[in-house]
GROMACS .gro file of C-alpha atoms in nm:
model
  292
    1UNK     CA    1  -2.026   3.158   0.238
    2UNK     CA    2  -2.380   3.107   0.370
    3UNK     CA    3  -2.492   2.968   0.032
    4UNK     CA    4  -2.193   2.733   0.029
    5UNK     CA    5  -2.273   2.605   0.379
    6UNK     CA    6  -2.636   2.541   0.289
    7UNK     CA    7  -2.535   2.350  -0.023
    8UNK     CA    8  -2.283   2.145   0.174
    9UNK     CA    9  -2.548   2.064   0.436
   10UNK     CA   10  -2.795   1.959   0.166
   11UNK     CA   11  -2.539   1.721   0.011
   12UNK     CA   12  -2.460   1.581   0.354
   13UNK     CA   13  -2.827   1.513   0.431
   14UNK     CA   14  -2.887   1.353   0.090
   15UNK     CA   15  -2.585   1.128   0.136
   16UNK     CA   16  -2.694   1.028   0.486
   17UNK     CA   17  -3.039   0.946   0.354
   18UNK     CA   18  -2.897   0.708   0.092
   19UNK     CA   19  -2.669   0.545   0.348
   20UNK     CA   20  -2.961   0.497   0.588
   21UNK     CA   21  -3.158   0.315   0.317
   22UNK     CA   22  -2.861   0.090   0.238
   23UNK     CA   23  -2.820  -0.005   0.604
   24UNK     CA   24  -3.192  -0.063   0.660
   25UNK     CA   25  -3.210  -0.292   0.356
   26UNK     CA   26  -2.874  -0.455   0.437
   27UNK     CA   27  -2.750  -0.362   0.091
   28UNK     CA   28  -2.415  -0.228  -0.026
   29UNK     CA   29  -2.315   0.020  -0.295
   30UNK     CA   30  -1.982   0.117  -0.445
   31UNK     CA   31  -1.860   0.474  -0.449
   32UNK     CA   32  -1.914   0.468  -0.824
   33UNK     CA   33  -2.279   0.360  -0.777
   34UNK     CA   34  -2.337   0.654  -0.544
   35UNK     CA   35  -2.174   0.896  -0.785
   36UNK     CA   36  -2.413   0.799  -1.067
   37UNK     CA   37  -2.711   0.826  -0.832
   38UNK     CA   38  -2.599   1.170  -0.715
   39UNK     CA   39  -2.443   1.290  -1.039
   40UNK     CA   40  -2.663   1.601  -1.061
   41UNK     CA   41  -2.528   1.707  -0.720
   42UNK     CA   42  -2.160   1.616  -0.755
   43UNK     CA   43  -1.948   1.737  -1.044
   44UNK     CA   44  -1.673   1.479  -0.992
   45UNK     CA   45  -1.614   1.145  -0.821
   46UNK     CA   46  -1.341   1.314  -0.615
   47UNK     CA   47  -1.588   1.560  -0.462
   48UNK     CA   48  -1.814   1.274  -0.352
   49UNK     CA   49  -1.514   1.079  -0.217
   50UNK     CA   50  -1.410   1.382  -0.014
   51UNK     CA   51  -1.754   1.409   0.146
   52UNK     CA   52  -1.759   1.035   0.221
   53UNK     CA   53  -1.419   1.061   0.388
   54UNK     CA   54  -1.541   1.358   0.590
   55UNK     CA   55  -1.849   1.166   0.701
   56UNK     CA   56  -1.643   0.859   0.799
   57UNK     CA   57  -1.407   1.081   1.000
   58UNK     CA   58  -1.694   1.258   1.172
   59UNK     CA   59  -1.857   0.942   1.304
   60UNK     CA   60  -1.522   0.755   1.319
   61UNK     CA   61  -1.612   0.439   1.130
   62UNK     CA   62  -1.467   0.281   0.816
   63UNK     CA   63  -1.661   0.331   0.492
   64UNK     CA   64  -1.762  -0.036   0.491
   65UNK     CA   65  -1.966   0.031   0.808
   66UNK     CA   66  -2.161   0.286   0.605
   67UNK     CA   67  -2.229   0.008   0.350
   68UNK     CA   68  -2.013   0.196   0.098
   69UNK     CA   69  -1.755  -0.017  -0.083
   70UNK     CA   70  -1.467   0.064  -0.311
   71UNK     CA   71  -1.391  -0.140  -0.618
   72UNK     CA   72  -1.131  -0.391  -0.495
   73UNK     CA   73  -0.788  -0.241  -0.559
   74UNK     CA   74  -0.538  -0.437  -0.352
   75UNK     CA   75  -0.414  -0.783  -0.451
   76UNK     CA   76  -0.274  -1.072  -0.248
   77UNK     CA   77  -0.086  -1.387  -0.339
   78UNK     CA   78   0.094  -1.648  -0.135
   79UNK     CA   79   0.060  -1.898   0.146
   80UNK     CA   80  -0.289  -1.799   0.265
   81UNK     CA   81  -0.616  -1.988   0.259
   82UNK     CA   82  -0.773  -1.685   0.093
   83UNK     CA   83  -0.575  -1.750  -0.226
   84UNK     CA   84  -0.733  -1.909  -0.530
   85UNK     CA   85  -0.637  -2.267  -0.605
   86UNK     CA   86  -0.441  -2.175  -0.919
   87UNK     CA   87  -0.198  -1.962  -0.718
   88UNK     CA   88  -0.276  -1.636  -0.896
   89UNK     CA   89  -0.317  -1.308  -0.715
   90UNK     CA   90  -0.670  -1.231  -0.605
   91UNK     CA   91  -0.847  -0.914  -0.496
   92UNK     CA   92  -0.851  -0.832  -0.127
   93UNK     CA   93  -1.215  -0.883  -0.019
   94UNK     CA   94  -1.427  -0.584   0.074
   95UNK     CA   95  -1.592  -0.762   0.366
   96UNK     CA   96  -1.288  -0.794   0.593
   97UNK     CA   97  -1.504  -0.805   0.906
   98UNK     CA   98  -1.657  -1.128   0.781
   99UNK     CA   99  -1.320  -1.306   0.789
  100UNK     CA  100  -1.322  -1.526   1.096
  101UNK     CA  101  -0.976  -1.677   1.068
  102UNK     CA  102  -0.664  -1.670   0.853
  103UNK     CA  103  -0.416  -1.956   0.841
  104UNK     CA  104  -0.070  -1.942   0.692
  105UNK     CA  105   0.273  -2.101   0.720
  106UNK     CA  106   0.445  -1.807   0.551
  107UNK     CA  107   0.770  -1.669   0.690
  108UNK     CA  108   0.712  -1.310   0.579
  109UNK     CA  109   0.471  -1.061   0.424
  110UNK     CA  110   0.609  -0.852   0.138
  111UNK     CA  111   0.412  -0.537   0.061
  112UNK     CA  112   0.486  -0.422  -0.293
  113UNK     CA  113   0.425  -0.079  -0.444
  114UNK     CA  114   0.332  -0.187  -0.797
  115UNK     CA  115   0.112  -0.463  -0.933
  116UNK     CA  116   0.356  -0.512  -1.222
  117UNK     CA  117   0.631  -0.600  -0.972
  118UNK     CA  118   0.407  -0.851  -0.796
  119UNK     CA  119   0.321  -1.012  -1.129
  120UNK     CA  120   0.693  -1.024  -1.223
  121UNK     CA  121   0.772  -1.210  -0.900
  122UNK     CA  122   0.486  -1.453  -0.958
  123UNK     CA  123   0.606  -1.517  -1.314
  124UNK     CA  124   0.953  -1.595  -1.173
  125UNK     CA  125   0.802  -1.852  -0.930
  126UNK     CA  126   0.893  -1.640  -0.629
  127UNK     CA  127   0.640  -1.814  -0.405
  128UNK     CA  128   0.777  -2.156  -0.495
  129UNK     CA  129   1.121  -2.041  -0.376
  130UNK     CA  130   1.026  -1.831  -0.074
  131UNK     CA  131   0.717  -1.907   0.139
  132UNK     CA  132   0.571  -1.563   0.184
  133UNK     CA  133   0.261  -1.353   0.127
  134UNK     CA  134   0.266  -1.080  -0.138
  135UNK     CA  135   0.042  -0.774  -0.113
  136UNK     CA  136   0.012  -0.475  -0.343
  137UNK     CA  137  -0.206  -0.167  -0.315
  138UNK     CA  138  -0.126  -0.079  -0.678
  139UNK     CA  139   0.038   0.248  -0.583
  140UNK     CA  140  -0.089   0.438  -0.282
  141UNK     CA  141  -0.303   0.181  -0.097
  142UNK     CA  142  -0.673   0.213  -0.024
  143UNK     CA  143  -0.813   0.155   0.325
  144UNK     CA  144  -0.909  -0.205   0.251
  145UNK     CA  145  -0.553  -0.299   0.157
  146UNK     CA  146  -0.413  -0.129   0.466
  147UNK     CA  147  -0.673  -0.289   0.693
  148UNK     CA  148  -0.595  -0.632   0.552
  149UNK     CA  149  -0.220  -0.581   0.602
  150UNK     CA  150  -0.291  -0.467   0.960
  151UNK     CA  151  -0.510  -0.774   1.014
  152UNK     CA  152  -0.222  -1.000   0.914
  153UNK     CA  153   0.018  -0.800   1.130
  154UNK     CA  154  -0.191  -0.829   1.445
  155UNK     CA  155  -0.236  -1.202   1.400
  156UNK     CA  156   0.113  -1.303   1.280
  157UNK     CA  157   0.357  -1.032   1.394
  158UNK     CA  158   0.529  -1.272   1.633
  159UNK     CA  159   0.582  -1.530   1.356
  160UNK     CA  160   0.648  -1.329   1.040
  161UNK     CA  161   0.853  -1.034   0.921
  162UNK     CA  162   0.669  -0.752   0.744
  163UNK     CA  163   0.865  -0.598   0.457
  164UNK     CA  164   0.802  -0.331   0.194
  165UNK     CA  165   0.940  -0.310  -0.161
  166UNK     CA  166   0.902   0.007  -0.368
  167UNK     CA  167   1.078   0.209  -0.635
  168UNK     CA  168   1.390   0.399  -0.529
  169UNK     CA  169   1.221   0.736  -0.525
  170UNK     CA  170   1.056   0.965  -0.266
  171UNK     CA  171   0.707   0.854  -0.366
  172UNK     CA  172   0.798   0.490  -0.300
  173UNK     CA  173   0.922   0.577   0.049
  174UNK     CA  174   0.604   0.781   0.103
  175UNK     CA  175   0.394   0.473   0.023
  176UNK     CA  176   0.590   0.262   0.272
  177UNK     CA  177   0.529   0.529   0.539
  178UNK     CA  178   0.154   0.523   0.469
  179UNK     CA  179   0.148   0.151   0.552
  180UNK     CA  180   0.366   0.201   0.861
  181UNK     CA  181   0.230   0.523   1.009
  182UNK     CA  182  -0.106   0.579   0.838
  183UNK     CA  183  -0.234   0.898   0.678
  184UNK     CA  184  -0.389   1.218   0.807
  185UNK     CA  185  -0.715   1.151   0.624
  186UNK     CA  186  -0.797   0.846   0.836
  187UNK     CA  187  -0.614   0.937   1.158
  188UNK     CA  188  -0.914   0.812   1.362
  189UNK     CA  189  -0.851   0.459   1.226
  190UNK     CA  190  -0.478   0.466   1.301
  191UNK     CA  191  -0.485   0.159   1.529
  192UNK     CA  192  -0.661  -0.043   1.257
  193UNK     CA  193  -0.430   0.061   0.975
  194UNK     CA  194  -0.070   0.097   1.091
  195UNK     CA  195   0.187  -0.179   1.122
  196UNK     CA  196   0.557  -0.217   1.188
  197UNK     CA  197   0.741  -0.300   0.870
  198UNK     CA  198   1.087  -0.266   0.721
  199UNK     CA  199   1.146  -0.089   0.391
  200UNK     CA  200   1.396  -0.310   0.206
  201UNK     CA  201   1.431  -0.109  -0.114
  202UNK     CA  202   1.480  -0.057  -0.392
  203UNK     CA  203   1.767   0.155  -0.253
  204UNK     CA  204   2.000   0.373  -0.455
  205UNK     CA  205   2.274   0.271  -0.213
  206UNK     CA  206   2.216  -0.093  -0.314
  207UNK     CA  207   2.267  -0.007  -0.680
  208UNK     CA  208   2.593   0.165  -0.588
  209UNK     CA  209   2.713  -0.139  -0.393
  210UNK     CA  210   2.626  -0.384  -0.672
  211UNK     CA  211   2.865  -0.204  -0.915
  212UNK     CA  212   2.627  -0.270  -1.202
  213UNK     CA  213   2.731  -0.194  -1.560
  214UNK     CA  214   2.554   0.086  -1.748
  215UNK     CA  215   2.376   0.183  -1.425
  216UNK     CA  216   2.359   0.549  -1.526
  217UNK     CA  217   2.158   0.460  -1.837
  218UNK     CA  218   1.864   0.366  -1.616
  219UNK     CA  219   1.882   0.643  -1.355
  220UNK     CA  220   1.622   0.920  -1.367
  221UNK     CA  221   1.639   1.276  -1.241
  222UNK     CA  222   1.422   1.398  -0.955
  223UNK     CA  223   1.149   1.640  -1.052
  224UNK     CA  224   1.012   1.924  -0.836
  225UNK     CA  225   0.738   1.701  -0.691
  226UNK     CA  226   0.996   1.438  -0.591
  227UNK     CA  227   1.203   1.702  -0.409
  228UNK     CA  228   0.899   1.839  -0.225
  229UNK     CA  229   0.795   1.489  -0.112
  230UNK     CA  230   1.153   1.410  -0.005
  231UNK     CA  231   1.192   1.725   0.204
  232UNK     CA  232   0.851   1.678   0.368
  233UNK     CA  233   0.937   1.317   0.455
  234UNK     CA  234   1.276   1.412   0.598
  235UNK     CA  235   1.107   1.662   0.831
  236UNK     CA  236   0.858   1.393   0.937
  237UNK     CA  237   1.116   1.117   0.978
  238UNK     CA  238   1.343   1.335   1.195
  239UNK     CA  239   1.071   1.325   1.462
  240UNK     CA  240   1.040   0.946   1.422
  241UNK     CA  241   1.413   0.865   1.428
  242UNK     CA  242   1.394   0.701   1.084
  243UNK     CA  243   1.763   0.759   1.020
  244UNK     CA  244   1.804   0.504   0.739
  245UNK     CA  245   1.514   0.651   0.541
  246UNK     CA  246   1.648   1.003   0.597
  247UNK     CA  247   1.989   0.897   0.467
  248UNK     CA  248   1.831   0.739   0.160
  249UNK     CA  249   1.624   1.049   0.084
  250UNK     CA  250   1.921   1.280   0.134
  251UNK     CA  251   2.125   1.059  -0.103
  252UNK     CA  252   1.851   1.095  -0.364
  253UNK     CA  253   1.848   1.474  -0.326
  254UNK     CA  254   2.228   1.505  -0.331
  255UNK     CA  255   2.266   1.285  -0.640
  256UNK     CA  256   1.944   1.423  -0.793
  257UNK     CA  257   1.858   1.068  -0.903
  258UNK     CA  258   1.593   0.800  -0.860
  259UNK     CA  259   1.534   0.454  -1.005
  260UNK     CA  260   1.246   0.216  -1.066
  261UNK     CA  261   1.225  -0.155  -0.994
  262UNK     CA  262   1.184  -0.202  -1.369
  263UNK     CA  263   1.555  -0.122  -1.387
  264UNK     CA  264   1.641  -0.458  -1.226
  265UNK     CA  265   1.436  -0.641  -1.486
  266UNK     CA  266   1.629  -0.464  -1.760
  267UNK     CA  267   1.952  -0.611  -1.618
  268UNK     CA  268   1.806  -0.961  -1.629
  269UNK     CA  269   1.446  -1.087  -1.617
  270UNK     CA  270   1.512  -1.289  -1.302
  271UNK     CA  271   1.748  -1.040  -1.133
  272UNK     CA  272   1.482  -0.909  -0.894
  273UNK     CA  273   1.364  -1.252  -0.782
  274UNK     CA  274   1.683  -1.460  -0.788
  275UNK     CA  275   1.942  -1.202  -0.687
  276UNK     CA  276   1.804  -0.888  -0.523
  277UNK     CA  277   1.529  -1.051  -0.316
  278UNK     CA  278   1.749  -1.348  -0.229
  279UNK     CA  279   2.010  -1.114  -0.080
  280UNK     CA  280   1.745  -0.918   0.111
  281UNK     CA  281   1.571  -1.226   0.252
  282UNK     CA  282   1.899  -1.393   0.353
  283UNK     CA  283   1.996  -1.082   0.546
  284UNK     CA  284   1.660  -1.016   0.714
  285UNK     CA  285   1.535  -1.369   0.768
  286UNK     CA  286   1.866  -1.530   0.855
  287UNK     CA  287   1.705  -1.747   1.123
  288UNK     CA  288   1.436  -1.881   0.895
  289UNK     CA  289   1.610  -1.880   0.558
  290UNK     CA  290   1.770  -2.224   0.606
  291UNK     CA  291   1.417  -2.370   0.616
  292UNK     CA  292   1.325  -2.231   0.270
   0.00000   0.00000   0.00000
């Protein structure tokens, strides 16, 4: 144990030394850059990431304040001045603190679990039909994506609805809860990461109500990991009065089924954009929808 503590301390000091040099020179490095510099000391990227997270928690600052950047993961598209002129999705910038202002006339922000879903909506001209902002963290979001979503929320929460679209499985609901409530790893940054948003699906109950043909051909069975995530979320949501999410999770467990957004594309290429999202937006944005 003593040897382990000494080794941990040595890694900590070495990492602090590199960070000090970056700050003094006003330079930045990615986590990958650091890993290659410290490869003899760290066996895996994950072990370095864990130490970086521990350091950020200890001094309660985001990694960007340590001049450590992640490779941009999140993507945005929509009615924002940050978007490229051709209308394609672009990476969420690392230097969020350098953004002085954001202007938009969007009616909503739609946070999407998968990049493939965002690209499908763009291909179907979703933004030409509905003036919104699309964000994806490409699975579980990194801090930069969550900070950017929170930045939009703080500035536009009185003008826009914040929505979340994921697969109809426990992991999808987990991702929506990370955006809404944050994660234990970065609890010290909770005020800079959380936001109030509504999970709009995909819901198994929606698929039941649509009375779709051959629905069972596209349903998947829950695995052990799905069931563990579902039960953990139910216990968490009971304390937060998230009754709708609890009902959805219990329906998944009872039916032992889940479904992916890809399923809607298999019905029809434009089903997600022109049918499912149209129904959701009409219901949620009833006051603004007539202006679309």
